[in-house]
Short mmCIF file of C-alpha atoms and ligand atoms in Angstrom, two decimals:
data_model
loop_
_atom_site.label_atom_id
_atom_site.label_comp_id
_atom_site.label_asym_id
_atom_site.label_seq_id
_atom_site.Cartn_x
_atom_site.Cartn_y
_atom_site.Cartn_z
CA MET A 1 62.89 19.37 -80.14
CA THR A 2 60.03 16.59 -79.02
CA THR A 3 58.47 17.31 -75.67
CA ILE A 4 56.74 15.52 -73.77
CA ASN A 5 52.57 16.34 -72.48
CA ASN A 6 53.63 17.93 -69.22
CA ASN A 7 50.38 16.82 -67.58
CA PHE A 8 51.62 13.50 -66.80
CA LEU A 9 53.79 14.92 -64.76
CA LYS A 10 50.94 16.58 -62.25
CA LEU A 11 49.89 13.12 -61.81
CA ASN A 12 50.93 12.50 -58.15
CA SER A 13 52.61 8.76 -58.52
CA SER A 14 51.92 5.19 -60.09
CA TYR A 15 48.26 4.00 -60.63
CA LEU A 16 47.71 3.29 -57.23
CA PHE A 17 47.04 -1.08 -58.03
CA SER A 18 50.33 -0.41 -59.50
CA ARG A 19 52.27 0.88 -56.33
CA ILE A 20 50.28 -2.03 -53.93
CA ALA A 21 51.34 -4.73 -55.80
CA SER A 22 55.26 -3.65 -56.11
CA GLU A 23 54.64 -2.75 -52.25
CA VAL A 24 53.77 -6.21 -51.64
CA LYS A 25 56.34 -7.75 -53.22
CA THR A 26 58.86 -6.38 -52.60
CA TYR A 27 57.46 -7.11 -48.54
CA ASP A 28 56.81 -10.70 -49.76
CA SER A 29 60.49 -11.15 -50.82
CA LYS A 30 61.85 -10.06 -47.91
CA ASN A 31 60.07 -11.81 -45.36
CA ALA A 32 59.08 -15.11 -45.18
CA GLY A 33 55.64 -16.51 -43.89
CA ALA A 34 52.37 -18.10 -45.17
CA PRO A 35 51.31 -17.21 -48.41
CA ILE A 36 50.09 -13.35 -48.35
CA ILE A 37 46.43 -13.42 -48.95
CA SER A 38 44.95 -10.33 -50.88
CA LEU A 39 41.75 -8.82 -50.35
CA GLY A 40 42.99 -5.62 -51.91
CA ILE A 41 42.93 -5.77 -55.50
CA GLY A 42 38.73 -5.65 -57.69
CA ASP A 43 39.56 -8.50 -59.44
CA VAL A 44 37.27 -11.48 -59.79
CA THR A 45 38.34 -15.10 -59.09
CA GLN A 46 35.43 -17.23 -60.26
CA GLY A 47 35.30 -18.88 -63.48
CA LEU A 48 33.52 -17.71 -66.45
CA PRO A 49 29.36 -18.97 -66.27
CA SER A 50 29.17 -21.93 -69.01
CA LEU A 51 27.23 -19.85 -71.46
CA ALA A 52 29.33 -17.06 -72.07
CA GLY A 53 32.46 -19.62 -72.53
CA GLN A 54 29.57 -21.94 -75.01
CA ALA A 55 28.90 -18.70 -77.36
CA MET A 56 33.10 -18.47 -77.58
CA VAL A 57 33.13 -21.56 -78.15
CA ASP A 58 30.15 -21.98 -81.11
CA ALA A 59 31.83 -18.47 -82.06
CA ILE A 60 35.00 -19.56 -82.22
CA GLY A 61 33.71 -22.51 -84.76
CA ASP A 62 32.15 -19.67 -86.84
CA MET A 63 35.70 -18.04 -87.27
CA LEU A 64 37.27 -21.22 -88.66
CA SER A 65 34.79 -21.27 -92.30
CA PRO A 66 34.95 -18.77 -94.91
CA SER A 67 30.99 -18.81 -94.94
CA THR A 68 30.89 -17.52 -91.51
CA PHE A 69 34.21 -15.60 -90.58
CA ARG A 70 34.02 -12.31 -89.49
CA GLY A 71 36.69 -9.72 -89.91
CA TYR A 72 36.27 -6.22 -88.84
CA GLY A 73 33.35 -5.81 -87.07
CA PRO A 74 31.21 -2.17 -86.56
CA GLU A 75 33.33 -0.46 -84.07
CA GLN A 76 30.25 0.45 -82.15
CA GLY A 77 29.79 -3.58 -81.48
CA TYR A 78 27.47 -6.03 -83.31
CA ASP A 79 24.00 -5.34 -83.82
CA PHE A 80 22.86 -8.63 -81.91
CA LEU A 81 24.89 -7.33 -78.97
CA ARG A 82 23.62 -3.74 -78.74
CA SER A 83 19.92 -4.89 -79.31
CA ALA A 84 20.63 -7.93 -76.44
CA ILE A 85 21.72 -4.84 -74.47
CA VAL A 86 19.14 -2.58 -74.65
CA GLN A 87 16.28 -5.25 -74.56
CA SER A 88 17.82 -6.82 -70.93
CA GLN A 89 19.08 -3.63 -69.33
CA TYR A 90 16.23 -1.44 -70.36
CA ARG A 91 13.35 -2.14 -72.51
CA SER A 92 12.65 -4.96 -69.30
CA ARG A 93 13.12 -2.28 -66.89
CA ASN A 94 10.55 0.59 -68.77
CA VAL A 95 13.77 2.14 -69.63
CA ASP A 96 13.91 3.91 -73.55
CA ILE A 97 16.55 3.48 -75.02
CA ASP A 98 17.67 2.52 -78.09
CA ALA A 99 20.53 0.12 -79.87
CA ASP A 100 21.94 2.76 -81.82
CA GLU A 101 23.02 4.63 -78.74
CA ILE A 102 24.56 1.51 -77.00
CA PHE A 103 28.33 1.56 -77.75
CA VAL A 104 30.25 -1.62 -76.59
CA SER A 105 33.61 -1.36 -75.90
CA ASP A 106 36.60 -3.12 -74.25
CA GLY A 107 36.41 -1.57 -71.00
CA ALA A 108 35.14 0.43 -68.58
CA LYS A 109 37.91 1.96 -67.90
CA SER A 110 38.85 2.67 -71.09
CA ASP A 111 35.39 4.05 -71.47
CA THR A 112 35.44 6.36 -68.53
CA ALA A 113 38.86 7.82 -69.35
CA ASN A 114 38.13 8.51 -73.26
CA ILE A 115 34.94 10.35 -72.76
CA GLN A 116 36.37 13.35 -71.55
CA GLU A 117 37.77 14.04 -74.98
CA LEU A 118 34.47 15.20 -75.81
CA PHE A 119 34.81 18.20 -73.45
CA SER A 120 36.17 21.47 -73.94
CA ASP A 121 39.89 22.19 -71.97
CA ALA A 122 37.55 24.44 -69.86
CA THR A 123 35.17 22.22 -68.55
CA ARG A 124 35.19 22.01 -64.66
CA ILE A 125 35.30 18.56 -63.51
CA ALA A 126 33.38 17.31 -60.26
CA MET A 127 33.14 13.58 -58.71
CA ASN A 128 33.02 11.15 -56.18
CA ASP A 129 35.49 11.65 -53.56
CA PRO A 130 36.53 8.51 -52.77
CA VAL A 131 36.13 7.23 -55.91
CA TYR A 132 37.63 5.13 -58.71
CA PRO A 133 40.92 6.80 -59.58
CA VAL A 134 41.11 6.76 -63.66
CA TYR A 135 38.50 9.77 -63.65
CA VAL A 136 40.47 12.50 -61.91
CA ASP A 137 44.03 10.80 -63.60
CA SER A 138 42.32 10.70 -67.18
CA ASN A 139 41.37 14.54 -66.70
CA VAL A 140 44.87 15.35 -65.57
CA ILE A 141 46.44 13.79 -68.39
CA GLY A 142 43.52 15.33 -70.38
CA GLY A 143 45.07 18.92 -68.97
CA ARG A 144 41.56 19.60 -67.06
CA THR A 145 42.89 20.04 -63.64
CA GLY A 146 45.82 21.94 -62.01
CA LYS A 147 48.49 20.40 -59.49
CA TRP A 148 48.50 17.89 -56.81
CA VAL A 149 48.83 19.88 -53.75
CA ASP A 150 47.99 18.40 -49.95
CA GLY A 151 46.57 15.64 -51.52
CA ARG A 152 43.83 16.92 -53.82
CA TYR A 153 44.45 18.11 -57.62
CA GLU A 154 43.72 21.82 -57.84
CA GLY A 155 40.76 22.78 -59.90
CA VAL A 156 38.47 20.04 -59.25
CA VAL A 157 35.57 19.63 -57.27
CA TYR A 158 35.56 16.68 -55.09
CA ILE A 159 32.46 15.69 -53.67
CA PRO A 160 32.65 14.24 -50.26
CA ILE A 161 31.34 10.79 -49.53
CA SER A 162 32.08 10.70 -45.41
CA SER A 163 30.93 9.16 -42.16
CA LYS A 164 30.01 12.82 -41.90
CA ASN A 165 26.71 12.08 -43.79
CA ASN A 166 26.55 7.92 -43.55
CA TYR A 167 28.33 7.91 -46.70
CA ARG A 168 25.36 9.51 -48.96
CA PHE A 169 25.64 10.40 -52.13
CA LEU A 170 26.08 14.92 -51.87
CA LEU A 171 25.72 17.03 -55.24
CA PRO A 172 28.59 19.67 -55.69
CA ASP A 173 28.57 23.09 -53.78
CA VAL A 174 28.59 24.77 -56.84
CA PRO A 175 27.75 24.62 -60.23
CA VAL A 176 30.19 22.26 -63.03
CA ASP A 177 29.99 20.89 -66.14
CA LEU A 178 31.04 17.26 -65.73
CA ILE A 179 29.79 15.21 -63.01
CA TYR A 180 31.37 11.62 -62.27
CA VAL A 181 29.51 9.47 -59.86
CA CYS A 182 29.96 5.62 -59.58
CA SER A 183 27.11 3.63 -57.74
CA PRO A 184 27.47 1.25 -56.39
CA ASN A 185 30.80 2.89 -55.72
CA ASN A 186 33.98 1.62 -55.81
CA PRO A 187 35.42 2.01 -53.29
CA THR A 188 32.77 3.09 -50.35
CA GLY A 189 30.09 0.43 -51.79
CA ALA A 190 27.40 3.08 -51.17
CA VAL A 191 24.63 2.58 -53.16
CA ALA A 192 22.39 5.74 -54.60
CA THR A 193 19.03 5.90 -54.06
CA LYS A 194 16.12 7.02 -56.66
CA GLU A 195 16.05 10.44 -54.78
CA GLU A 196 19.59 10.98 -54.75
CA LEU A 197 19.49 10.49 -58.87
CA GLN A 198 16.74 12.56 -58.66
CA ARG A 199 18.70 15.53 -57.33
CA LEU A 200 21.35 14.75 -59.10
CA VAL A 201 19.63 14.65 -62.67
CA ASP A 202 17.37 17.94 -61.79
CA PHE A 203 21.21 19.69 -60.65
CA ALA A 204 22.86 18.54 -63.73
CA LEU A 205 19.51 19.91 -66.28
CA ASP A 206 19.69 22.94 -64.04
CA CYS A 207 23.39 24.12 -64.29
CA GLY A 208 23.48 22.11 -68.27
CA ALA A 209 26.38 20.05 -66.73
CA VAL A 210 26.98 15.53 -68.21
CA ILE A 211 26.71 13.13 -65.56
CA ILE A 212 29.31 10.17 -66.17
CA TYR A 213 27.39 7.67 -64.28
CA ASP A 214 29.62 4.22 -63.92
CA ALA A 215 27.36 1.34 -62.91
CA ALA A 216 30.10 -1.41 -63.16
CA TYR A 217 28.80 -3.01 -60.31
CA GLU A 218 25.07 -2.47 -61.47
CA SER A 219 24.52 -6.51 -60.74
CA PHE A 220 25.37 -6.06 -57.30
CA ILE A 221 22.24 -4.56 -56.39
CA ARG A 222 19.46 -6.81 -55.13
CA ASP A 223 17.46 -3.93 -53.46
CA PRO A 224 14.59 -2.48 -56.25
CA ARG A 225 14.55 0.43 -54.42
CA PHE A 226 18.10 1.01 -55.62
CA PRO A 227 18.18 2.31 -59.72
CA ARG A 228 20.15 -0.29 -61.72
CA SER A 229 20.58 2.76 -64.51
CA ILE A 230 20.34 6.48 -64.30
CA TYR A 231 18.10 6.37 -66.78
CA GLU A 232 15.01 5.19 -64.49
CA ILE A 233 15.26 8.93 -63.55
CA PRO A 234 13.25 11.05 -65.91
CA ARG A 235 14.76 13.10 -67.84
CA ALA A 236 18.48 11.58 -67.26
CA CYS A 237 18.60 11.12 -70.60
CA GLU A 238 18.91 14.76 -71.88
CA CYS A 239 22.13 15.01 -69.25
CA ALA A 240 23.60 11.41 -68.23
CA ILE A 241 26.05 8.93 -70.33
CA GLU A 242 26.16 5.72 -68.64
CA CYS A 243 29.20 3.42 -68.58
CA ASN A 244 28.62 -0.33 -67.94
CA SER A 245 30.38 -3.84 -67.99
CA LEU A 246 30.69 -7.30 -67.61
CA SER A 247 33.96 -7.42 -66.01
CA LYS A 248 32.45 -7.21 -62.43
CA SER A 249 29.17 -9.23 -63.14
CA ALA A 250 29.88 -11.99 -65.28
CA GLY A 251 33.50 -12.20 -64.47
CA PHE A 252 34.95 -10.82 -68.08
CA THR A 253 38.02 -9.26 -66.40
CA GLY A 254 40.12 -10.81 -68.82
CA LEU A 255 37.78 -11.33 -71.30
CA ARG A 256 37.19 -7.45 -72.32
CA CYS A 257 33.11 -5.62 -72.93
CA ALA A 258 32.00 -3.17 -71.44
CA TYR A 259 29.65 -0.58 -73.03
CA THR A 260 28.63 2.84 -72.67
CA VAL A 261 25.28 4.57 -73.62
CA VAL A 262 25.15 7.75 -75.08
CA PRO A 263 21.44 9.43 -75.44
CA LYS A 264 20.34 10.88 -78.97
CA LYS A 265 18.81 13.51 -76.28
CA LEU A 266 22.07 14.43 -75.06
CA GLN A 267 22.82 17.70 -76.66
CA VAL A 268 26.10 19.73 -75.67
CA LYS A 269 27.14 23.21 -76.94
CA ASP A 270 30.12 24.45 -78.93
CA ALA A 271 32.00 27.61 -77.79
CA GLU A 272 29.86 29.89 -80.72
CA GLY A 273 26.47 28.08 -79.19
CA THR A 274 25.64 25.41 -81.49
CA SER A 275 24.33 22.71 -79.94
CA HIS A 276 25.88 19.25 -81.14
CA SER A 277 25.12 15.56 -80.80
CA LEU A 278 27.31 13.88 -78.06
CA ARG A 279 26.59 10.63 -79.44
CA ASP A 280 27.70 11.84 -82.76
CA LEU A 281 30.98 12.92 -81.65
CA TRP A 282 31.54 9.69 -79.48
CA LEU A 283 30.97 7.36 -82.44
CA ARG A 284 33.11 9.58 -84.55
CA ARG A 285 35.52 9.18 -81.89
CA GLN A 286 35.95 5.33 -81.95
CA THR A 287 35.54 5.11 -85.40
CA THR A 288 38.41 6.98 -85.28
CA LYS A 289 40.63 5.51 -82.36
CA PHE A 290 38.84 2.18 -81.59
CA ASN A 291 37.94 -0.91 -84.01
CA GLY A 292 36.03 -3.13 -81.95
CA VAL A 293 35.64 -6.16 -79.34
CA ALA A 294 36.29 -9.29 -80.71
CA TYR A 295 33.43 -11.28 -82.53
CA PRO A 296 34.00 -14.29 -79.81
CA ILE A 297 33.68 -11.91 -76.77
CA GLN A 298 30.89 -9.99 -77.65
CA ARG A 299 29.18 -13.54 -78.73
CA ALA A 300 30.25 -14.50 -75.40
CA ALA A 301 29.19 -10.89 -73.98
CA ALA A 302 25.22 -11.14 -75.89
CA ALA A 303 24.70 -14.39 -74.21
CA MET A 304 24.75 -12.98 -70.48
CA PHE A 305 22.02 -10.41 -71.49
CA THR A 306 19.30 -14.06 -72.11
CA PRO A 307 17.45 -14.47 -69.34
CA GLU A 308 19.35 -17.68 -68.65
CA GLY A 309 22.79 -15.23 -68.86
CA GLN A 310 21.45 -13.30 -65.91
CA ALA A 311 20.51 -16.00 -64.08
CA GLN A 312 24.18 -17.24 -64.14
CA ILE A 313 25.23 -13.39 -63.47
CA ARG A 314 23.05 -13.73 -60.55
CA GLU A 315 24.58 -17.15 -59.07
CA LEU A 316 28.52 -15.17 -59.80
CA THR A 317 27.17 -12.07 -57.98
CA ASP A 318 25.62 -14.43 -55.37
CA TYR A 319 29.02 -15.52 -54.57
CA TYR A 320 30.47 -12.63 -53.64
CA LEU A 321 27.97 -11.01 -51.87
CA LYS A 322 28.15 -13.64 -49.59
CA ASN A 323 31.76 -13.40 -48.84
CA ALA A 324 31.04 -9.75 -48.30
CA THR A 325 28.17 -10.41 -45.40
CA ILE A 326 31.10 -12.66 -43.85
CA ILE A 327 33.47 -9.72 -43.44
CA ARG A 328 30.77 -7.59 -42.57
CA ALA A 329 29.78 -9.85 -39.69
CA LEU A 330 33.27 -9.83 -38.25
CA LEU A 331 33.48 -5.99 -38.37
CA ASP A 332 30.18 -6.03 -36.49
CA GLU A 333 31.96 -7.39 -33.69
CA THR A 334 34.63 -4.58 -33.58
CA SER A 335 33.74 -0.86 -33.08
CA LEU A 336 34.84 0.09 -36.71
CA GLU A 337 32.62 2.17 -38.18
CA PHE A 338 32.01 1.17 -42.21
CA SER A 339 30.20 0.74 -45.40
CA GLY A 340 29.24 -0.88 -48.22
CA GLY A 341 29.04 -4.97 -49.02
CA LEU A 342 25.39 -4.83 -49.12
CA HIS A 343 24.27 -4.27 -52.59
CA ALA A 344 28.19 -3.95 -53.56
CA PRO A 345 31.39 -6.45 -53.23
CA TYR A 346 33.62 -3.77 -51.69
CA ILE A 347 33.08 -3.12 -47.64
CA TRP A 348 34.75 0.75 -46.73
CA ILE A 349 36.28 1.15 -42.91
CA ASN A 350 36.75 4.06 -41.00
CA VAL A 351 39.97 2.76 -39.42
CA LYS A 352 40.96 6.40 -38.48
CA GLN A 353 44.49 6.35 -38.89
CA ASP A 354 46.96 6.83 -41.91
CA SER A 355 45.61 4.35 -44.82
CA TRP A 356 49.16 3.52 -45.81
CA GLU A 357 50.43 2.67 -42.52
CA CYS A 358 47.33 0.56 -41.70
CA PHE A 359 47.81 -1.17 -45.33
CA ARG A 360 51.58 -1.99 -44.23
CA MET A 361 50.18 -3.19 -40.92
CA LEU A 362 47.31 -5.76 -41.78
CA LEU A 363 50.42 -6.76 -44.36
CA GLU A 364 52.68 -7.51 -41.67
CA GLU A 365 50.84 -8.43 -38.84
CA ALA A 366 48.20 -11.05 -41.17
CA ARG A 367 49.89 -10.55 -44.03
CA VAL A 368 46.79 -9.60 -45.87
CA VAL A 369 46.43 -7.28 -47.86
CA VAL A 370 43.76 -4.51 -47.93
CA THR A 371 43.49 -1.42 -50.30
CA PRO A 372 44.79 2.16 -48.66
CA GLY A 373 41.66 4.60 -49.05
CA ALA A 374 43.79 7.86 -49.72
CA GLY A 375 44.17 5.91 -53.48
CA PHE A 376 40.60 6.70 -54.03
CA GLY A 377 40.82 10.36 -53.54
CA PRO A 378 41.38 12.80 -50.49
CA SER A 379 38.44 11.84 -48.23
CA GLY A 380 39.94 8.52 -48.81
CA GLU A 381 42.12 8.54 -45.92
CA GLY A 382 41.71 7.50 -42.47
CA HIS A 383 40.05 4.57 -44.42
CA ILE A 384 40.75 0.93 -46.17
CA ARG A 385 38.77 -0.93 -48.45
CA ILE A 386 38.31 -4.17 -48.36
CA SER A 387 37.15 -6.10 -51.29
CA ALA A 388 34.97 -9.24 -51.38
CA PHE A 389 35.95 -10.88 -54.60
CA ALA A 390 38.35 -13.93 -53.66
CA MET A 391 37.93 -17.47 -52.87
CA ARG A 392 36.01 -18.50 -50.01
CA GLU A 393 38.44 -20.14 -48.59
CA SER A 394 40.82 -16.91 -49.26
CA VAL A 395 38.07 -14.96 -47.25
CA VAL A 396 37.62 -17.17 -43.99
CA SER A 397 41.56 -17.29 -44.13
CA ALA A 398 41.96 -13.82 -44.65
CA LEU A 399 39.28 -13.35 -41.89
CA GLN A 400 40.98 -15.66 -39.16
CA ARG A 401 43.94 -14.01 -39.68
CA LEU A 402 42.55 -10.77 -39.17
CA ARG A 403 39.99 -11.34 -36.29
CA PRO A 404 42.47 -11.01 -33.20
CA ILE A 405 44.32 -8.17 -34.79
CA LEU A 406 40.22 -5.57 -35.67
CA LEU A 407 39.23 -7.31 -32.02
CA MET A 408 42.55 -6.25 -30.08
CA ASN A 409 42.92 -2.87 -32.05
CA TRP A 410 38.97 -2.55 -32.54
CA LYS A 411 37.18 -3.91 -29.31
CA LYS A 412 33.45 -2.74 -29.20
C1 PLP B 1 36.41 -2.53 -62.08
C2 PLP B 1 35.80 -1.08 -62.40
C3 PLP B 1 35.66 -0.92 -63.51
C4 PLP B 1 35.59 -1.84 -65.32
O1 PLP B 1 36.25 -1.58 -65.51
P1 PLP B 1 36.81 -2.65 -67.07
O2 PLP B 1 37.31 -1.77 -67.86
O3 PLP B 1 35.33 -2.92 -67.98
O4 PLP B 1 36.93 -3.96 -66.55
C5 PLP B 1 34.76 0.24 -64.07
N1 PLP B 1 34.76 0.91 -63.55
C6 PLP B 1 34.53 1.02 -61.89
C7 PLP B 1 34.79 2.01 -60.84
C8 PLP B 1 35.38 -0.41 -61.56
O5 PLP B 1 35.96 -0.65 -60.30
#
């Protein structure tokens, strides 16, 4: 008789954003009123950069003629894209990464969710809290956690990012094997400093841990004091895997293109104590389970890693950062404690009340959707996340509706 993977039963509920969408839909169908404005989901709203569009059009031209047609490409990505990533993201910042350490993929979601397959069942997991829920859920499915008890999974080391520490990045207080860090952080908007990442790398080297560094929001960093890659820290290539994506930088959420760096220097032992290259394992995994990203999409991605493409990314991310500035300005008028929105498209607000209750209150009184913090981990309770991914007009209208509610509830 077939039985299911029982780990699925440990998952506390549906994926956060599916639950929000279903609550909003139910509310909307029962309550007529002004259109609901979403500052909830982290999806981009502006059109694609023109260079990406042109590169795709050209690539489709290639696909129509037998002489330039491309069928299956290399599972790990075309050389033209891997070299463009190395040049634009690493060499230009004096970071030594080779093209054969880059794995092009269809998303940082899939990569950060799949990477756990490389590690043994006994791996002790630690992660920022709150953070992107994919890291913990994928490890629940992988069987590396206990049950969901009192808002947390047993066996997971949560590293709080909270108002107690001014939303700074801390280290695990026990030895662990795998540490997930997202910077700029989704949802807090906190950005790790060089010193914080140095401490993290020292900690990982010290206890033999591997860091999964999610840099999906790296392109929102404007202050050169904040590293844009963990490999800017000496010896990080001995202990860190870096994931990045064009989703939030170049608006590729609907196109799907990302990449993961697994440095050759990253060696991990098997149960017998023999060292193995994680890069070789990941290559083996990808060649087995993945058949590459569409050629026109990889051409579009490569166009974004030229100086002109980088300028278009800058313009696009500037738009969302301006939204964030407008949102922060309203919060400054209130007594609310908040972080983010400076080098990140998210603003994290300490509402000091049940986060789902606050979500419903804002939905009912302002018809504005925000994200309840509890969905991002135990330390997310008491907070909401506001996303700057929206059209400027929507942000302005949403803030007009939120203003009286926020000023009344959180008077300065
Ligand atoms: C949006 C997001 C991603 C991007 O995932 P894609 O699958 O590349 O679209 C990755 N990590 C975090 C933390 C995100 O918020």
